[in-house]
Short mmCIF file of C-alpha atoms in Angstrom, two decimals:
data_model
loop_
_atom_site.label_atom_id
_atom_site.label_comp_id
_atom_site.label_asym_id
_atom_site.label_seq_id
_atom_site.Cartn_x
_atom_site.Cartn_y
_atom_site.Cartn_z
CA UNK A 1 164.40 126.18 111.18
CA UNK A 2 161.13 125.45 109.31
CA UNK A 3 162.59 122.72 107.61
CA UNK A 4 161.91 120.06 109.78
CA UNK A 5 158.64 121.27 110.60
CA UNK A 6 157.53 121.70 106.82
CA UNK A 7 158.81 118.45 106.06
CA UNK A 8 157.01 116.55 109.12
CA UNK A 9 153.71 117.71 108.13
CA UNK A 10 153.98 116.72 104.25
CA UNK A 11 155.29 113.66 105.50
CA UNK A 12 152.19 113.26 108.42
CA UNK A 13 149.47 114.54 105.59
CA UNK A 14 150.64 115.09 101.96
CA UNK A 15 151.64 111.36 101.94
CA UNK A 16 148.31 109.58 103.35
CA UNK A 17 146.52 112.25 101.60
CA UNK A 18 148.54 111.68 98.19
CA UNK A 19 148.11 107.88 99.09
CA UNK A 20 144.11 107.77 98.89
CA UNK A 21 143.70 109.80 96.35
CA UNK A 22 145.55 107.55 93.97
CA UNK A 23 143.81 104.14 95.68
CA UNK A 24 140.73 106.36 95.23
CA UNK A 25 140.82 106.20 91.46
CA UNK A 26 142.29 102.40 91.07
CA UNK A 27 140.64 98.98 91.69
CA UNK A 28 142.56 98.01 94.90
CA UNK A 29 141.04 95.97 96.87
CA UNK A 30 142.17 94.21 100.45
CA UNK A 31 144.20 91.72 99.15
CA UNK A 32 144.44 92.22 95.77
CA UNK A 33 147.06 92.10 93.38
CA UNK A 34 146.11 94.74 90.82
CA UNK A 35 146.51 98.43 90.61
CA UNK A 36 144.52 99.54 87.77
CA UNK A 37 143.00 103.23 86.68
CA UNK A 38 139.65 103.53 86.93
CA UNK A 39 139.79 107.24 86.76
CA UNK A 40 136.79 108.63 88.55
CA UNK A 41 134.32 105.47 88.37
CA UNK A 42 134.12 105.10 92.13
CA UNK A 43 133.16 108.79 93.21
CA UNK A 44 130.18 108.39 90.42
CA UNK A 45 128.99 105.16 92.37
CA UNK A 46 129.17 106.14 95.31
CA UNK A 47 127.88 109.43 95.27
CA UNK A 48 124.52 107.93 93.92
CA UNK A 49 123.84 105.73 96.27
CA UNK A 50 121.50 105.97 99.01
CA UNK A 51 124.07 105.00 102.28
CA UNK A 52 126.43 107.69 101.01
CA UNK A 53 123.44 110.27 100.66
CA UNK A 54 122.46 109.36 104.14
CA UNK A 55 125.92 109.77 105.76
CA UNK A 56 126.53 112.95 104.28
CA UNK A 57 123.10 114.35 105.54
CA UNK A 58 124.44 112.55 108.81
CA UNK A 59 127.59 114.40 108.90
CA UNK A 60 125.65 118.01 108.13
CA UNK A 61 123.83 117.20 111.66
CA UNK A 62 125.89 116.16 113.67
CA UNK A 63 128.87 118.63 112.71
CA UNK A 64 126.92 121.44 112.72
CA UNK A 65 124.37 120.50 115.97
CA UNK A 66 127.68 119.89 117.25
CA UNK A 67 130.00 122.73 116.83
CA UNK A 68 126.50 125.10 118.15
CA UNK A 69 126.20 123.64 121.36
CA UNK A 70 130.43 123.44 121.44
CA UNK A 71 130.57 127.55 120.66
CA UNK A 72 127.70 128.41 122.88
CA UNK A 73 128.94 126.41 126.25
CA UNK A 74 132.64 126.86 125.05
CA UNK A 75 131.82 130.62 125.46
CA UNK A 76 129.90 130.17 129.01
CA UNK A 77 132.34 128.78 130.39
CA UNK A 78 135.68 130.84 128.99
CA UNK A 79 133.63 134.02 130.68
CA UNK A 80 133.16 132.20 133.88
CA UNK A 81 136.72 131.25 134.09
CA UNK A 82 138.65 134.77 132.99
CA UNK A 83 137.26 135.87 136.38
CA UNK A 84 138.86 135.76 139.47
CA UNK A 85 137.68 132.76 142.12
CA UNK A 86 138.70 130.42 144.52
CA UNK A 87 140.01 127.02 142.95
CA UNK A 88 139.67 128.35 139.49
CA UNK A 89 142.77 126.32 138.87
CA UNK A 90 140.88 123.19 139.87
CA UNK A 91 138.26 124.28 137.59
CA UNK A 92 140.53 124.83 134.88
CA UNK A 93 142.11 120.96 135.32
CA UNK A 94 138.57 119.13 135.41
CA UNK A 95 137.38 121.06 132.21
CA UNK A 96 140.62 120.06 130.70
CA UNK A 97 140.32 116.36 131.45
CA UNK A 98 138.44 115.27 128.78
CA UNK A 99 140.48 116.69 126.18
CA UNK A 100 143.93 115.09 127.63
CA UNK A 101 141.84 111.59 128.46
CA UNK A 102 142.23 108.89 125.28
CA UNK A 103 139.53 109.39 123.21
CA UNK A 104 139.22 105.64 123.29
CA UNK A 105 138.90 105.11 126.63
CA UNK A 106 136.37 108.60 126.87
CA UNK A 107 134.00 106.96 124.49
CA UNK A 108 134.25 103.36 125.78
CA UNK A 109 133.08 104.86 129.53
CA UNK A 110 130.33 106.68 127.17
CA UNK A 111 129.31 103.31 125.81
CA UNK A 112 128.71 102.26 129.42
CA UNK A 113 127.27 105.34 130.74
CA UNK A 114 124.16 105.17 127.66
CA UNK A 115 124.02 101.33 127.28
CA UNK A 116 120.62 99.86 126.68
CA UNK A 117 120.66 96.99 129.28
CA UNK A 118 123.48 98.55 132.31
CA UNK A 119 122.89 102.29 131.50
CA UNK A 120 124.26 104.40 134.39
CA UNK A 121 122.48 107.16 133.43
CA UNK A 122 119.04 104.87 133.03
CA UNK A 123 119.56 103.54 136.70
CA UNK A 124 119.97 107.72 137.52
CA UNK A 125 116.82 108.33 136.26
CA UNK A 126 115.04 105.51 137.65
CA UNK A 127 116.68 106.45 141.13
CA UNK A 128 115.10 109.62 141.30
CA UNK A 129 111.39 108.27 140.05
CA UNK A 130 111.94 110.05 136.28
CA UNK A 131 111.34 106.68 134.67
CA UNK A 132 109.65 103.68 135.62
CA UNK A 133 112.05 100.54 136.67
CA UNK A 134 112.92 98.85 133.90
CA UNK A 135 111.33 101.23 131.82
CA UNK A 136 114.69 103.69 130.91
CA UNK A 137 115.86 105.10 127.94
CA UNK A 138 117.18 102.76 124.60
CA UNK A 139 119.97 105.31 124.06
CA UNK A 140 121.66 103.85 121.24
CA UNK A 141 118.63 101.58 119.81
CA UNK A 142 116.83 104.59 118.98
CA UNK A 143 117.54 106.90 115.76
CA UNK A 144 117.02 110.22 117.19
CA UNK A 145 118.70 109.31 120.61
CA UNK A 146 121.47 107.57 118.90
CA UNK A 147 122.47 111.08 117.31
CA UNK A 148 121.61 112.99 120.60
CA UNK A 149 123.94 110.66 122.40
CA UNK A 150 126.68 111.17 119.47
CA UNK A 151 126.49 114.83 119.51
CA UNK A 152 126.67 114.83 123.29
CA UNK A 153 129.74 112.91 123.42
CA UNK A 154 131.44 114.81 120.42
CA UNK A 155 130.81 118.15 122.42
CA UNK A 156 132.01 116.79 125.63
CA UNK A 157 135.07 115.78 123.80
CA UNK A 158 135.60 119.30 121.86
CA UNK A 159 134.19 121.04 124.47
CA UNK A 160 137.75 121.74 126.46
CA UNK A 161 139.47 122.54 123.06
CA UNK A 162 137.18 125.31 122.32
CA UNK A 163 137.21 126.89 126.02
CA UNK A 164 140.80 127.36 126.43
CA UNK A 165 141.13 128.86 122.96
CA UNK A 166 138.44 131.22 123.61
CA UNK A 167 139.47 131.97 127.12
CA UNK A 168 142.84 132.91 125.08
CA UNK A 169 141.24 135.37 123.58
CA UNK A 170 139.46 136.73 126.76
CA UNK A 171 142.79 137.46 127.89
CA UNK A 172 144.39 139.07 125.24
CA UNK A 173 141.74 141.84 125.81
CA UNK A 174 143.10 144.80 127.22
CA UNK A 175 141.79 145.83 130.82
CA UNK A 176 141.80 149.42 129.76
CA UNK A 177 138.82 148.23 127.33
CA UNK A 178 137.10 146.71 130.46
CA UNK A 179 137.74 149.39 132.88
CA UNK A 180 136.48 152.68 129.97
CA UNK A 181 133.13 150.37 129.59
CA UNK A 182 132.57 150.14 133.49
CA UNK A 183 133.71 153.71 133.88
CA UNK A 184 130.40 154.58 130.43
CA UNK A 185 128.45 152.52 132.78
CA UNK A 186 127.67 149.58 130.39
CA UNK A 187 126.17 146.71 132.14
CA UNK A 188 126.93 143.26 131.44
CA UNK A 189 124.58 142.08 128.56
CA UNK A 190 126.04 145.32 126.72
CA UNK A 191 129.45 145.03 127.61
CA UNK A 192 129.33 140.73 126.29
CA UNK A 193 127.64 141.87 123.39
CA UNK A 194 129.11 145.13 121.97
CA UNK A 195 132.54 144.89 123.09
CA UNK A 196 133.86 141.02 124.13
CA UNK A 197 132.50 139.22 121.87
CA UNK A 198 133.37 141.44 118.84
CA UNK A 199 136.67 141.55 120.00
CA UNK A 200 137.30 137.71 120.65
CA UNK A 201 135.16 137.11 116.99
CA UNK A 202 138.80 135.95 115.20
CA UNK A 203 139.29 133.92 117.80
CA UNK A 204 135.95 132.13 118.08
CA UNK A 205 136.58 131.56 114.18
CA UNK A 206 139.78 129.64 114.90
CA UNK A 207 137.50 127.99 117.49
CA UNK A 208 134.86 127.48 114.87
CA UNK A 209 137.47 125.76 112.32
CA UNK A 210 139.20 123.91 114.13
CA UNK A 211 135.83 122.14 115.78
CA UNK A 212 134.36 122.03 112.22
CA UNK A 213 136.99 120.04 110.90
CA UNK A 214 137.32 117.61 113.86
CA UNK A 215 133.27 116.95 113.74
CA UNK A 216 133.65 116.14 109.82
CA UNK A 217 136.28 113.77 109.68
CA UNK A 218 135.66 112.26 113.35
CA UNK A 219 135.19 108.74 113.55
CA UNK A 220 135.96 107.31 117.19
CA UNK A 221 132.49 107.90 118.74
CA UNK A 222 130.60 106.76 115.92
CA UNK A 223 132.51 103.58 115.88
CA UNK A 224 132.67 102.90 119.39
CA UNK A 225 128.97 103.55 120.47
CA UNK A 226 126.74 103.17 117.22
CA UNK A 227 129.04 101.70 114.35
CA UNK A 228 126.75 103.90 112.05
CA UNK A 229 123.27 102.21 113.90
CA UNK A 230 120.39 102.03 114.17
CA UNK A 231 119.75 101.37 110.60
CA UNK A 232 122.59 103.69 109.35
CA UNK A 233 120.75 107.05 111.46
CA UNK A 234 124.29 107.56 112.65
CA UNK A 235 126.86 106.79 110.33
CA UNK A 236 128.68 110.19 109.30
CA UNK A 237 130.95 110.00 105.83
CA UNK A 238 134.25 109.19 107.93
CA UNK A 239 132.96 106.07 109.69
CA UNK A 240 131.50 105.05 106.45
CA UNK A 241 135.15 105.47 104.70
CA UNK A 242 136.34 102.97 107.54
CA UNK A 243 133.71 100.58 106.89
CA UNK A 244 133.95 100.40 103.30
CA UNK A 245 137.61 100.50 102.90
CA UNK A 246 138.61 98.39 105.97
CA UNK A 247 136.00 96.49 107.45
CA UNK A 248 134.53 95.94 103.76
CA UNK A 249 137.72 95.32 102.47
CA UNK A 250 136.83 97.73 98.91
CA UNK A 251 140.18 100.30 99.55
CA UNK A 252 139.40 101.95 96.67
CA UNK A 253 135.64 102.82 97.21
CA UNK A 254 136.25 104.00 100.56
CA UNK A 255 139.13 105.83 99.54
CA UNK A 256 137.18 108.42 97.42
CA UNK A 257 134.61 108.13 100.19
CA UNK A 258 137.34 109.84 102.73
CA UNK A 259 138.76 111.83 99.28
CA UNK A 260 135.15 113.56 98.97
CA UNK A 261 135.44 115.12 102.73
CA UNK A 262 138.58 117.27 101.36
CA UNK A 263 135.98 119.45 99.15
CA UNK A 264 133.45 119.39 101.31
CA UNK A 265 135.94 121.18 103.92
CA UNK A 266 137.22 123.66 102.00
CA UNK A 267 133.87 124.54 100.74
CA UNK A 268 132.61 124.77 104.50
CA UNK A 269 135.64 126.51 105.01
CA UNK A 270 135.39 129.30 102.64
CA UNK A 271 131.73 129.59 103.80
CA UNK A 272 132.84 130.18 107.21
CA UNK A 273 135.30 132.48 106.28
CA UNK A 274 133.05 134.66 104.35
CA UNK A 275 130.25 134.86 106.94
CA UNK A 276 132.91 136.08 109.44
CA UNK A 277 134.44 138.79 107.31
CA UNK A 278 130.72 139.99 106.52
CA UNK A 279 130.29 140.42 110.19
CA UNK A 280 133.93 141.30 111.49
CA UNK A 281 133.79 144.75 113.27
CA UNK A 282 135.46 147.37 111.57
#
């Protein structure tokens, strides 16, 4: 029965994965005719120069600024909605809506909420005498706002992902667990910190994975609402992949570009993993 399944996901991964590796140590180019081995020329110049150095630094940021505010408001709002109130089902839908909408679509409606000259959320501000007229915010003209707006959108994105998988979790804790702290008399900071959050810890690491990953080798947002600008402040290592190898038409250069994340996830990975089996509750 795992057949099928097995095979999908080579098929789905193993092959693009196989693909740019190879085009990662070759000359191919868009267009070209040749398929030469260049062995490992094209990590060594691209590593060294100063647009790769900058994504990566980019991607640190944003992934990790990122997956914080995800985790914290992921875990707000999975606490608000195990408990029992009316329209919770409504609740549930909304926060669900921008993980089912086309990501697409979500950022394009972004692009138009934080643009410089019709900014919805600039004619908000100026509405309620926060900013002068005229005088609003250059969202995506400015470095530091650029990645502010970036990180806000990624998390708004992730954001439903991570609450129903930790909400999961809330529910697989038995209510005798709940009931034996109320009966001690533990009060609610105690009973979040000593007993459901310990217990839903595995679960927040799944959360904590899975967002990881997505924040590294996301692309949509940064191509949609910055395209790496201003002055490459936002460009993260997958966007710069795209650019290079499609947009720049160099296959091969932006094929080790893309090639490079694979370490740099497993390394985050097996950092993550260690920290959490340092601290799992015994």
């Amino acid at each position: 029965m795992l057949g099928p399944a097995v095979l999908y996901i080579l098929l789905l991964v193993g092959v693009p994965f196989l693909l740019a590796l190879y085009y990662s140590v070759s000359d191919i180019t868009m267009g070209g005719r040749t398929l030469g081995f260049v062995g490992l020329r094209h990590f060594a110049a691209v590593v060294g120069t100063p647009k790769f150095q900058t994504a990566l630094k980019n991607t640190f940021v944003f992934a990790i600024s990122a997956q914080v505010a995800v985790m914290v408001l992921a875990t707000v709002l999975a606490l608000a909605l195990s408990r029992d109130f009316r329209g919770k089902w409504v609740v549930r839908l909304l926060i669900l809506l921008p993980w089912v909408a086309p990501v697409s679509l979500g950022a394009i409606g972004w692009l138009w909420i934080l643009d410089s000259t019709y900014s919805v959320l600039n004619w908000v501000l100026e509405a309620l005498g926060l900013v002068p007229p005229y005088g609003g915010f250059m969202w995506l003209g400015v470095p530091h706002l650029a990645m502010g707006s970036i990180v806000v959108v990624h998390v708004w994105r992730i954001l439903p992902l991570a609450t129903v998988i930790l909400l999961a979790g809330l529910s697989s804790i038995p209510q005798d667990i709940h009931d034996a702290a109320q009966v001690d008399g533990a009060g609610f900071w105690r009973h979040l910190f000593q007993i459901t959050l310990p217990l839903v810890r595995p679960i927040m690491l799944v959360a904590g994975l899975f967002g990881l990953v997505l924040a590294f080798t996301d692309m949509i947002v940064v191509f949609v609402l910055t395209r790496g600008g201003p002055y490459d402040t936002t460009q993260v290592l997958a966007s710069l992949a795209f650019f290079t190898g499609v947009q720049a038409g160099d296959l091969a250069e932006g094929a080790a570009i893309a090639v490079f994340l694979f370490p740099l996830l497993v390394a985050v990975a097996v950092v993550f993993l260690r920290v959490a089996r340092r601290t799992e509750v015994t």
